[in-house]
């Protein structure tokens, strides 16, 4: 190392980011110590100050390390810190900082607006950020942010929010291309208008009755959890769509044409049949379909699914390559009338893989008939996986069901797998 030029040493040490490693470098040699100011990234793990008992405060230690950097571009702090400490750090490096990740740990705090700048308010000092990631955020008051014109990635994990504060955050970040809100509670109605947004993942914690309106013409990937009403009209670029509601019900979906959609996932305890029908109609060109909804019905009434016509379903989804269907929805596809009027020339040429989860032994004959039809008309079917989940062995028809399934497996052993 002694024979290496200073520029090479600086380049090698620039790959270090952990604060303990950076601090240790100052003790190796003068050349290493002189290279510290040229480091681009600094990371403080959660346990950075667990054994700190005396001397400068953790806030001051972080401040001293940051102040030695010439052009710090990335700062990650998981260790506890104060609002005043954060303000002092960002005042030093705000002009050069591009990536900021903070574990806020203030979800349970109740800070009034008169107590001085909050941790969120302090972030405005880093006006040239390109990526911002926040963990454990309390956002019951709108943060005092100016615009972040360069910010393209925003991730908030574990937050208490209100509608207005979230709306103001979006207004301050007009050029986002990636948005992630994970485990967020307190939101009732979300309206997003971001012209450059491409990837969006929204996970709202609570009763599952949130409403979402989204307008982003460049949107490619969308995941939504916890919404009952969803409106997304600009869908020309949307290729992946995942809608789930594990706590509430999906009442209404309003999407534009989904001509580019390749993957669609519909999950939850209860969806209205109107919402399911609309998604089937909009996603006629989908290639991978994942269906796991237990009940239909409106409001508090849980109802079984109406019959899904087997032939019509596959005719209206001619590009379908993989079907992953669970429980009640598969049972709806196995009704007696579904296979009555099958044309001898029927074919599903695109279908290559089917994954079916069966939970009940009832109507074994109809289920086997549907499985046989999938093999018969799926001319290019390469794999069929049958998953048997939580089936009660005490049920009188269980033995008959397993006998039929084993017979089916032996007939098509090259492509059928039972799990």
Short mmCIF file of C-alpha atoms in Angstrom, two decimals:
data_model
loop_
_atom_site.label_atom_id
_atom_site.label_comp_id
_atom_site.label_asym_id
_atom_site.label_seq_id
_atom_site.Cartn_x
_atom_site.Cartn_y
_atom_site.Cartn_z
CA UNK A 1 0.00 0.00 0.00
CA UNK A 2 2.90 2.36 0.71
CA UNK A 3 3.89 2.32 -2.95
CA UNK A 4 0.42 3.23 -4.22
CA UNK A 5 -0.36 6.80 -5.27
CA UNK A 6 -2.67 8.80 -3.01
CA UNK A 7 -5.40 8.78 -5.63
CA UNK A 8 -5.46 4.96 -5.69
CA UNK A 9 -5.64 4.75 -1.89
CA UNK A 10 -8.48 7.25 -1.91
CA UNK A 11 -10.29 5.19 -4.52
CA UNK A 12 -9.89 1.95 -2.54
CA UNK A 13 -10.99 3.50 0.75
CA UNK A 14 -13.99 5.11 -0.95
CA UNK A 15 -15.62 1.65 -0.87
CA UNK A 16 -15.76 1.83 2.93
CA UNK A 17 -18.89 3.31 4.46
CA UNK A 18 -19.41 1.81 7.92
CA UNK A 19 -18.58 4.52 10.45
CA UNK A 20 -16.49 2.16 12.63
CA UNK A 21 -14.35 1.17 9.64
CA UNK A 22 -13.93 4.77 8.58
CA UNK A 23 -12.88 5.78 12.11
CA UNK A 24 -10.38 2.90 12.23
CA UNK A 25 -8.74 4.14 9.04
CA UNK A 26 -7.58 7.28 10.81
CA UNK A 27 -5.42 5.14 13.11
CA UNK A 28 -3.61 3.18 10.37
CA UNK A 29 -1.39 5.87 8.91
CA UNK A 30 -1.27 9.52 8.05
CA UNK A 31 -1.91 8.77 4.35
CA UNK A 32 -5.04 6.81 5.23
CA UNK A 33 -6.21 9.55 7.58
CA UNK A 34 -5.67 12.15 4.86
CA UNK A 35 -7.82 10.06 2.49
CA UNK A 36 -10.88 10.13 4.75
CA UNK A 37 -12.19 13.50 3.47
CA UNK A 38 -12.60 12.02 -0.02
CA UNK A 39 -14.99 9.27 1.01
CA UNK A 40 -18.43 9.49 -0.58
CA UNK A 41 -20.56 7.38 1.77
CA UNK A 42 -21.05 7.11 5.53
CA UNK A 43 -23.18 4.53 7.36
CA UNK A 44 -24.05 4.43 11.07
CA UNK A 45 -25.59 1.04 12.06
CA UNK A 46 -28.25 0.74 14.74
CA UNK A 47 -25.73 -0.30 17.41
CA UNK A 48 -23.11 2.34 16.62
CA UNK A 49 -23.34 3.96 20.07
CA UNK A 50 -24.65 1.12 22.24
CA UNK A 51 -21.56 1.17 24.45
CA UNK A 52 -21.10 4.93 24.45
CA UNK A 53 -20.83 6.18 28.04
CA UNK A 54 -18.81 9.43 28.06
CA UNK A 55 -17.19 12.03 25.87
CA UNK A 56 -18.94 13.82 22.98
CA UNK A 57 -22.58 13.00 22.36
CA UNK A 58 -23.50 10.66 19.49
CA UNK A 59 -24.86 13.68 17.58
CA UNK A 60 -21.49 15.44 17.97
CA UNK A 61 -19.53 12.35 16.91
CA UNK A 62 -21.56 12.07 13.72
CA UNK A 63 -21.15 15.81 13.16
CA UNK A 64 -17.37 15.60 13.53
CA UNK A 65 -17.08 12.73 11.07
CA UNK A 66 -19.32 14.41 8.52
CA UNK A 67 -17.49 17.71 8.83
CA UNK A 68 -14.26 16.00 7.76
CA UNK A 69 -15.79 14.94 4.43
CA UNK A 70 -15.20 17.14 1.40
CA UNK A 71 -18.12 15.91 -0.68
CA UNK A 72 -20.32 13.38 1.09
CA UNK A 73 -22.92 11.95 -1.30
CA UNK A 74 -24.59 9.22 0.77
CA UNK A 75 -25.55 9.27 4.46
CA UNK A 76 -27.29 6.37 6.22
CA UNK A 77 -28.11 6.72 9.91
CA UNK A 78 -29.88 3.92 11.78
CA UNK A 79 -28.57 4.93 15.20
CA UNK A 80 -30.68 7.29 17.38
CA UNK A 81 -30.31 11.00 16.75
CA UNK A 82 -32.02 14.30 17.59
CA UNK A 83 -33.60 16.95 15.40
CA UNK A 84 -30.86 19.43 16.25
CA UNK A 85 -28.19 16.88 15.40
CA UNK A 86 -29.75 16.12 12.03
CA UNK A 87 -30.04 19.83 11.26
CA UNK A 88 -26.35 20.38 12.02
CA UNK A 89 -25.28 17.46 9.77
CA UNK A 90 -27.40 18.41 6.81
CA UNK A 91 -26.36 22.05 7.07
CA UNK A 92 -22.81 20.85 6.42
CA UNK A 93 -23.35 18.39 3.58
CA UNK A 94 -26.80 19.27 2.23
CA UNK A 95 -25.40 20.74 -0.98
CA UNK A 96 -23.48 17.56 -1.92
CA UNK A 97 -25.77 14.87 -0.48
CA UNK A 98 -27.54 12.73 -3.06
CA UNK A 99 -28.78 9.74 -1.03
CA UNK A 100 -30.19 9.97 2.50
CA UNK A 101 -31.57 7.12 4.60
CA UNK A 102 -32.74 7.69 8.17
CA UNK A 103 -34.30 5.55 10.87
CA UNK A 104 -36.47 8.27 12.37
CA UNK A 105 -37.92 6.33 15.36
CA UNK A 106 -40.51 9.05 16.01
CA UNK A 107 -43.77 7.23 15.19
CA UNK A 108 -44.93 7.55 18.81
CA UNK A 109 -43.66 11.09 19.39
CA UNK A 110 -46.04 14.02 19.75
CA UNK A 111 -44.11 17.08 18.69
CA UNK A 112 -46.04 20.31 18.34
CA UNK A 113 -45.29 22.78 15.60
CA UNK A 114 -43.94 25.30 18.16
CA UNK A 115 -41.13 23.04 19.43
CA UNK A 116 -38.80 23.91 16.58
CA UNK A 117 -37.97 22.06 13.38
CA UNK A 118 -38.93 18.40 13.41
CA UNK A 119 -36.67 15.71 12.01
CA UNK A 120 -38.74 15.80 8.83
CA UNK A 121 -38.40 19.58 8.56
CA UNK A 122 -34.61 19.31 8.74
CA UNK A 123 -34.47 17.27 5.53
CA UNK A 124 -35.20 20.42 3.51
CA UNK A 125 -31.52 21.35 3.96
CA UNK A 126 -30.60 18.54 1.55
CA UNK A 127 -32.33 20.07 -1.43
CA UNK A 128 -30.33 18.16 -4.06
CA UNK A 129 -31.32 14.68 -2.90
CA UNK A 130 -31.94 12.03 -5.53
CA UNK A 131 -33.03 9.29 -3.13
CA UNK A 132 -34.71 9.53 0.29
CA UNK A 133 -35.54 6.55 2.54
CA UNK A 134 -37.24 7.01 5.91
CA UNK A 135 -38.07 4.41 8.57
CA UNK A 136 -40.46 4.90 11.50
CA UNK A 137 -41.98 8.25 10.53
CA UNK A 138 -44.57 10.41 12.29
CA UNK A 139 -46.18 12.71 9.74
CA UNK A 140 -49.30 14.15 11.33
CA UNK A 141 -48.10 17.65 10.41
CA UNK A 142 -47.01 18.54 6.89
CA UNK A 143 -43.21 18.75 6.70
CA UNK A 144 -41.83 22.19 5.92
CA UNK A 145 -40.18 21.20 2.67
CA UNK A 146 -39.31 23.20 -0.38
CA UNK A 147 -39.15 21.41 -3.72
CA UNK A 148 -36.78 18.48 -4.23
CA UNK A 149 -36.41 18.77 -8.02
CA UNK A 150 -33.79 15.99 -8.27
CA UNK A 151 -35.56 13.48 -6.03
CA UNK A 152 -36.54 10.42 -8.07
CA UNK A 153 -36.78 7.75 -5.34
CA UNK A 154 -38.87 8.06 -2.15
CA UNK A 155 -39.34 5.21 0.33
CA UNK A 156 -41.24 5.51 3.61
CA UNK A 157 -41.50 2.40 5.80
CA UNK A 158 -43.60 2.21 8.97
CA UNK A 159 -45.34 5.57 9.24
CA UNK A 160 -48.30 7.32 10.83
CA UNK A 161 -49.69 9.71 8.24
CA UNK A 162 -52.61 11.97 7.51
CA UNK A 163 -53.97 12.67 4.03
CA UNK A 164 -52.89 16.31 3.86
CA UNK A 165 -49.29 15.74 4.95
CA UNK A 166 -48.85 12.94 2.41
CA UNK A 167 -50.31 15.13 -0.33
CA UNK A 168 -47.85 17.92 0.53
CA UNK A 169 -44.95 15.45 0.34
CA UNK A 170 -45.95 14.50 -3.20
CA UNK A 171 -46.16 18.18 -4.17
CA UNK A 172 -42.60 18.72 -2.93
CA UNK A 173 -41.32 15.75 -4.97
CA UNK A 174 -42.77 16.32 -8.46
CA UNK A 175 -40.21 14.24 -10.37
CA UNK A 176 -40.45 10.91 -8.56
CA UNK A 177 -39.98 7.78 -10.67
CA UNK A 178 -40.05 5.30 -7.77
CA UNK A 179 -42.41 5.49 -4.78
CA UNK A 180 -42.71 3.03 -1.89
CA UNK A 181 -45.03 3.46 1.10
CA UNK A 182 -44.86 0.34 3.26
CA UNK A 183 -46.77 -0.32 6.49
CA UNK A 184 -48.32 3.16 6.58
CA UNK A 185 -51.40 3.85 8.71
CA UNK A 186 -53.81 6.73 9.21
CA UNK A 187 -54.48 7.47 5.54
CA UNK A 188 -58.07 7.45 4.29
CA UNK A 189 -57.84 8.97 0.82
CA UNK A 190 -54.74 9.15 -1.37
CA UNK A 191 -54.45 11.17 -4.55
CA UNK A 192 -51.21 10.87 -6.53
CA UNK A 193 -50.40 12.95 -9.60
CA UNK A 194 -46.78 12.34 -10.54
CA UNK A 195 -46.07 12.62 -14.28
CA UNK A 196 -42.76 10.69 -14.18
CA UNK A 197 -43.71 7.88 -11.79
CA UNK A 198 -42.80 4.41 -13.13
CA UNK A 199 -42.80 2.10 -10.08
CA UNK A 200 -45.25 2.43 -7.20
CA UNK A 201 -45.80 0.18 -4.17
CA UNK A 202 -48.43 1.23 -1.62
CA UNK A 203 -49.11 -0.78 1.54
CA UNK A 204 -51.66 0.82 3.87
CA UNK A 205 -52.04 -0.72 7.31
CA UNK A 206 -55.43 -0.65 9.04
CA UNK A 207 -59.05 -1.56 8.26
CA UNK A 208 -58.45 -1.73 4.51
CA UNK A 209 -60.92 0.99 3.54
CA UNK A 210 -58.56 3.48 1.92
CA UNK A 211 -59.34 5.04 -1.46
CA UNK A 212 -56.70 5.63 -4.13
CA UNK A 213 -56.68 7.89 -7.18
CA UNK A 214 -53.52 7.74 -9.24
CA UNK A 215 -52.58 9.67 -12.38
CA UNK A 216 -49.15 8.80 -13.76
CA UNK A 217 -48.94 8.23 -17.53
CA UNK A 218 -45.53 6.50 -17.34
CA UNK A 219 -46.51 4.00 -14.63
CA UNK A 220 -45.14 0.50 -15.32
CA UNK A 221 -45.43 -1.38 -12.02
CA UNK A 222 -48.15 -0.92 -9.39
CA UNK A 223 -48.71 -2.78 -6.11
CA UNK A 224 -51.60 -1.75 -3.85
CA UNK A 225 -52.50 -3.24 -0.47
CA UNK A 226 -55.30 -2.02 1.78
CA UNK A 227 -57.52 -0.04 -0.61
CA UNK A 228 -61.24 -0.55 -1.22
CA UNK A 229 -61.61 1.98 -4.05
CA UNK A 230 -58.93 2.23 -6.73
CA UNK A 231 -58.92 4.53 -9.74
CA UNK A 232 -56.03 4.49 -12.22
CA UNK A 233 -57.01 5.79 -15.63
CA UNK A 234 -53.64 6.34 -17.32
CA UNK A 235 -52.42 2.77 -17.84
CA UNK A 236 -50.85 2.73 -21.29
CA UNK A 237 -47.44 1.63 -19.91
CA UNK A 238 -48.64 -0.52 -17.01
CA UNK A 239 -47.13 -4.03 -17.29
CA UNK A 240 -47.40 -5.39 -13.71
CA UNK A 241 -50.37 -4.91 -11.40
CA UNK A 242 -50.84 -6.37 -7.92
CA UNK A 243 -54.00 -5.57 -5.94
CA UNK A 244 -54.55 -7.00 -2.45
CA UNK A 245 -56.70 -6.27 0.58
CA UNK A 246 -56.18 -8.68 3.45
CA UNK A 247 -58.10 -6.66 6.05
CA UNK A 248 -60.99 -5.08 4.13
CA UNK A 249 -62.89 -5.47 0.88
CA UNK A 250 -62.23 -4.36 -2.67
CA UNK A 251 -65.45 -2.66 -3.79
CA UNK A 252 -64.51 -0.69 -6.87
CA UNK A 253 -61.72 -0.68 -9.45
CA UNK A 254 -61.52 1.78 -12.33
CA UNK A 255 -58.67 1.23 -14.77
CA UNK A 256 -58.05 2.42 -18.28
CA UNK A 257 -57.07 0.01 -21.04
CA UNK A 258 -54.48 -2.48 -19.87
CA UNK A 259 -53.03 -3.31 -23.27
CA UNK A 260 -49.46 -3.57 -21.94
CA UNK A 261 -50.33 -5.62 -18.85
CA UNK A 262 -48.36 -8.88 -18.56
CA UNK A 263 -48.84 -9.76 -14.88
CA UNK A 264 -51.99 -9.37 -12.76
CA UNK A 265 -52.42 -10.48 -9.15
CA UNK A 266 -55.76 -10.25 -7.32
CA UNK A 267 -55.70 -11.22 -3.64
CA UNK A 268 -57.84 -10.70 -0.58
CA UNK A 269 -60.64 -12.02 1.59
CA UNK A 270 -63.49 -10.37 -0.32
CA UNK A 271 -63.90 -8.62 -3.66
CA UNK A 272 -67.13 -7.46 -5.20
CA UNK A 273 -67.97 -9.50 -8.27
CA UNK A 274 -68.21 -6.29 -10.28
CA UNK A 275 -64.57 -5.47 -9.41
CA UNK A 276 -63.41 -8.97 -10.39
CA UNK A 277 -65.36 -8.89 -13.66
CA UNK A 278 -63.91 -5.51 -14.57
CA UNK A 279 -60.36 -6.71 -13.98
CA UNK A 280 -60.95 -9.82 -16.09
CA UNK A 281 -62.29 -7.64 -18.91
CA UNK A 282 -59.51 -5.02 -18.73
CA UNK A 283 -56.72 -7.59 -18.54
CA UNK A 284 -57.63 -9.64 -21.60
CA UNK A 285 -54.02 -9.64 -22.84
CA UNK A 286 -52.39 -10.67 -19.55
CA UNK A 287 -49.71 -13.39 -19.63
CA UNK A 288 -49.49 -14.32 -15.93
CA UNK A 289 -52.60 -14.34 -13.75
CA UNK A 290 -52.56 -14.90 -9.97
CA UNK A 291 -56.00 -15.31 -8.34
CA UNK A 292 -56.45 -15.74 -4.58
CA UNK A 293 -59.75 -14.26 -3.40
CA UNK A 294 -61.88 -16.16 -0.88
CA UNK A 295 -65.33 -14.57 -1.23
CA UNK A 296 -67.37 -12.16 -3.26
CA UNK A 297 -70.38 -10.08 -2.17
CA UNK A 298 -70.96 -6.46 -1.22
CA UNK A 299 -70.37 -4.87 2.17
CA UNK A 300 -70.60 -7.35 5.07
CA UNK A 301 -72.21 -10.20 3.13
CA UNK A 302 -69.74 -12.95 2.24
CA UNK A 303 -70.96 -14.89 -0.80
CA UNK A 304 -69.51 -17.74 -2.88
CA UNK A 305 -68.38 -16.97 -6.41
CA UNK A 306 -70.80 -17.34 -9.28
CA UNK A 307 -69.90 -19.79 -12.00
CA UNK A 308 -66.93 -18.81 -14.15
CA UNK A 309 -67.35 -20.18 -17.66
CA UNK A 310 -64.24 -22.25 -18.37
CA UNK A 311 -64.27 -21.84 -22.14
CA UNK A 312 -65.14 -18.15 -22.09
CA UNK A 313 -62.44 -17.43 -19.50
CA UNK A 314 -59.64 -18.82 -21.65
CA UNK A 315 -61.05 -17.45 -24.90
CA UNK A 316 -61.04 -13.94 -23.45
CA UNK A 317 -57.43 -14.37 -22.21
CA UNK A 318 -55.73 -15.79 -25.32
CA UNK A 319 -52.19 -14.74 -24.31
CA UNK A 320 -52.33 -16.37 -20.86
CA UNK A 321 -49.12 -18.35 -20.26
CA UNK A 322 -49.30 -19.00 -16.51
CA UNK A 323 -52.38 -19.34 -14.30
CA UNK A 324 -52.04 -19.49 -10.51
CA UNK A 325 -55.52 -19.99 -9.01
CA UNK A 326 -56.51 -20.74 -5.43
CA UNK A 327 -59.37 -22.39 -3.56
CA UNK A 328 -62.75 -20.80 -4.11
CA UNK A 329 -61.89 -19.25 -7.46
CA UNK A 330 -60.77 -22.60 -8.84
CA UNK A 331 -64.02 -24.13 -7.54
CA UNK A 332 -65.95 -21.46 -9.48
CA UNK A 333 -64.11 -22.56 -12.63
CA UNK A 334 -65.17 -26.17 -12.04
CA UNK A 335 -68.95 -25.82 -12.33
CA UNK A 336 -70.95 -28.42 -14.26
CA UNK A 337 -72.07 -26.08 -17.02
CA UNK A 338 -68.56 -24.79 -17.79
CA UNK A 339 -67.64 -27.73 -20.03
CA UNK A 340 -70.99 -28.46 -21.68
CA UNK A 341 -70.49 -26.58 -24.92
CA UNK A 342 -66.84 -27.19 -25.71
CA UNK A 343 -65.85 -26.89 -29.36
CA UNK A 344 -63.75 -29.81 -30.56
CA UNK A 345 -61.26 -27.34 -32.00
CA UNK A 346 -60.80 -25.51 -28.69
CA UNK A 347 -57.17 -24.78 -27.85
CA UNK A 348 -55.19 -22.67 -25.39
CA UNK A 349 -51.90 -22.44 -27.34
CA UNK A 350 -50.23 -19.92 -25.04
CA UNK A 351 -50.85 -21.77 -21.75
CA UNK A 352 -47.61 -23.29 -20.43
CA UNK A 353 -47.98 -23.54 -16.64
CA UNK A 354 -50.86 -23.94 -14.21
CA UNK A 355 -50.63 -23.82 -10.40
CA UNK A 356 -53.82 -24.83 -8.59
CA UNK A 357 -54.45 -24.77 -4.83
CA UNK A 358 -57.26 -27.07 -3.65
CA UNK A 359 -58.65 -26.84 -0.14
CA UNK A 360 -61.87 -28.86 -0.32
CA UNK A 361 -62.52 -32.44 -1.48
CA UNK A 362 -66.06 -31.57 -2.57
CA UNK A 363 -67.05 -31.94 -6.23
CA UNK A 364 -64.01 -34.09 -6.95
CA UNK A 365 -65.42 -35.30 -10.28
CA UNK A 366 -65.91 -31.76 -11.58
CA UNK A 367 -62.46 -30.68 -10.43
CA UNK A 368 -60.79 -33.62 -12.12
CA UNK A 369 -62.78 -32.92 -15.28
CA UNK A 370 -61.51 -29.32 -15.26
CA UNK A 371 -57.92 -30.49 -14.74
CA UNK A 372 -58.23 -32.94 -17.62
CA UNK A 373 -59.61 -30.16 -19.84
CA UNK A 374 -56.62 -27.96 -19.02
CA UNK A 375 -54.28 -30.73 -20.14
CA UNK A 376 -56.37 -31.59 -23.19
CA UNK A 377 -56.81 -28.08 -24.57
CA UNK A 378 -53.54 -26.63 -23.29
CA UNK A 379 -51.60 -28.04 -26.21
CA UNK A 380 -48.32 -26.53 -25.01
CA UNK A 381 -48.82 -27.10 -21.28
CA UNK A 382 -45.45 -27.97 -19.75
CA UNK A 383 -46.20 -28.02 -16.02
CA UNK A 384 -49.19 -28.40 -13.73
CA UNK A 385 -48.75 -28.12 -9.97
CA UNK A 386 -51.63 -29.17 -7.70
CA UNK A 387 -51.24 -27.94 -4.13
CA UNK A 388 -53.49 -29.51 -1.50
CA UNK A 389 -53.77 -27.13 1.44
CA UNK A 390 -55.52 -27.51 4.83
CA UNK A 391 -57.83 -30.26 3.61
CA UNK A 392 -59.71 -32.01 6.42
CA UNK A 393 -58.90 -35.73 6.37
CA UNK A 394 -62.06 -36.51 8.33
CA UNK A 395 -64.35 -35.39 5.50
CA UNK A 396 -66.27 -38.31 3.98
CA UNK A 397 -65.22 -37.50 0.41
CA UNK A 398 -61.52 -36.96 1.12
CA UNK A 399 -60.52 -40.53 0.22
CA UNK A 400 -62.38 -40.36 -3.09
CA UNK A 401 -60.73 -37.06 -3.91
CA UNK A 402 -57.21 -38.37 -3.28
CA UNK A 403 -57.95 -41.48 -5.27
CA UNK A 404 -59.00 -39.37 -8.25
CA UNK A 405 -56.04 -37.02 -7.90
CA UNK A 406 -53.58 -39.92 -7.80
CA UNK A 407 -55.20 -41.46 -10.87
CA UNK A 408 -54.90 -38.13 -12.69
CA UNK A 409 -51.26 -37.81 -11.62
CA UNK A 410 -50.42 -41.26 -12.98
CA UNK A 411 -52.04 -40.43 -16.34
CA UNK A 412 -50.05 -37.23 -16.84
CA UNK A 413 -46.96 -37.84 -14.75
CA UNK A 414 -44.68 -35.97 -17.14
CA UNK A 415 -46.28 -32.63 -16.42
CA UNK A 416 -48.35 -33.05 -13.21
CA UNK A 417 -46.88 -32.54 -9.75
CA UNK A 418 -48.77 -32.84 -6.45
CA UNK A 419 -47.60 -30.90 -3.41
#
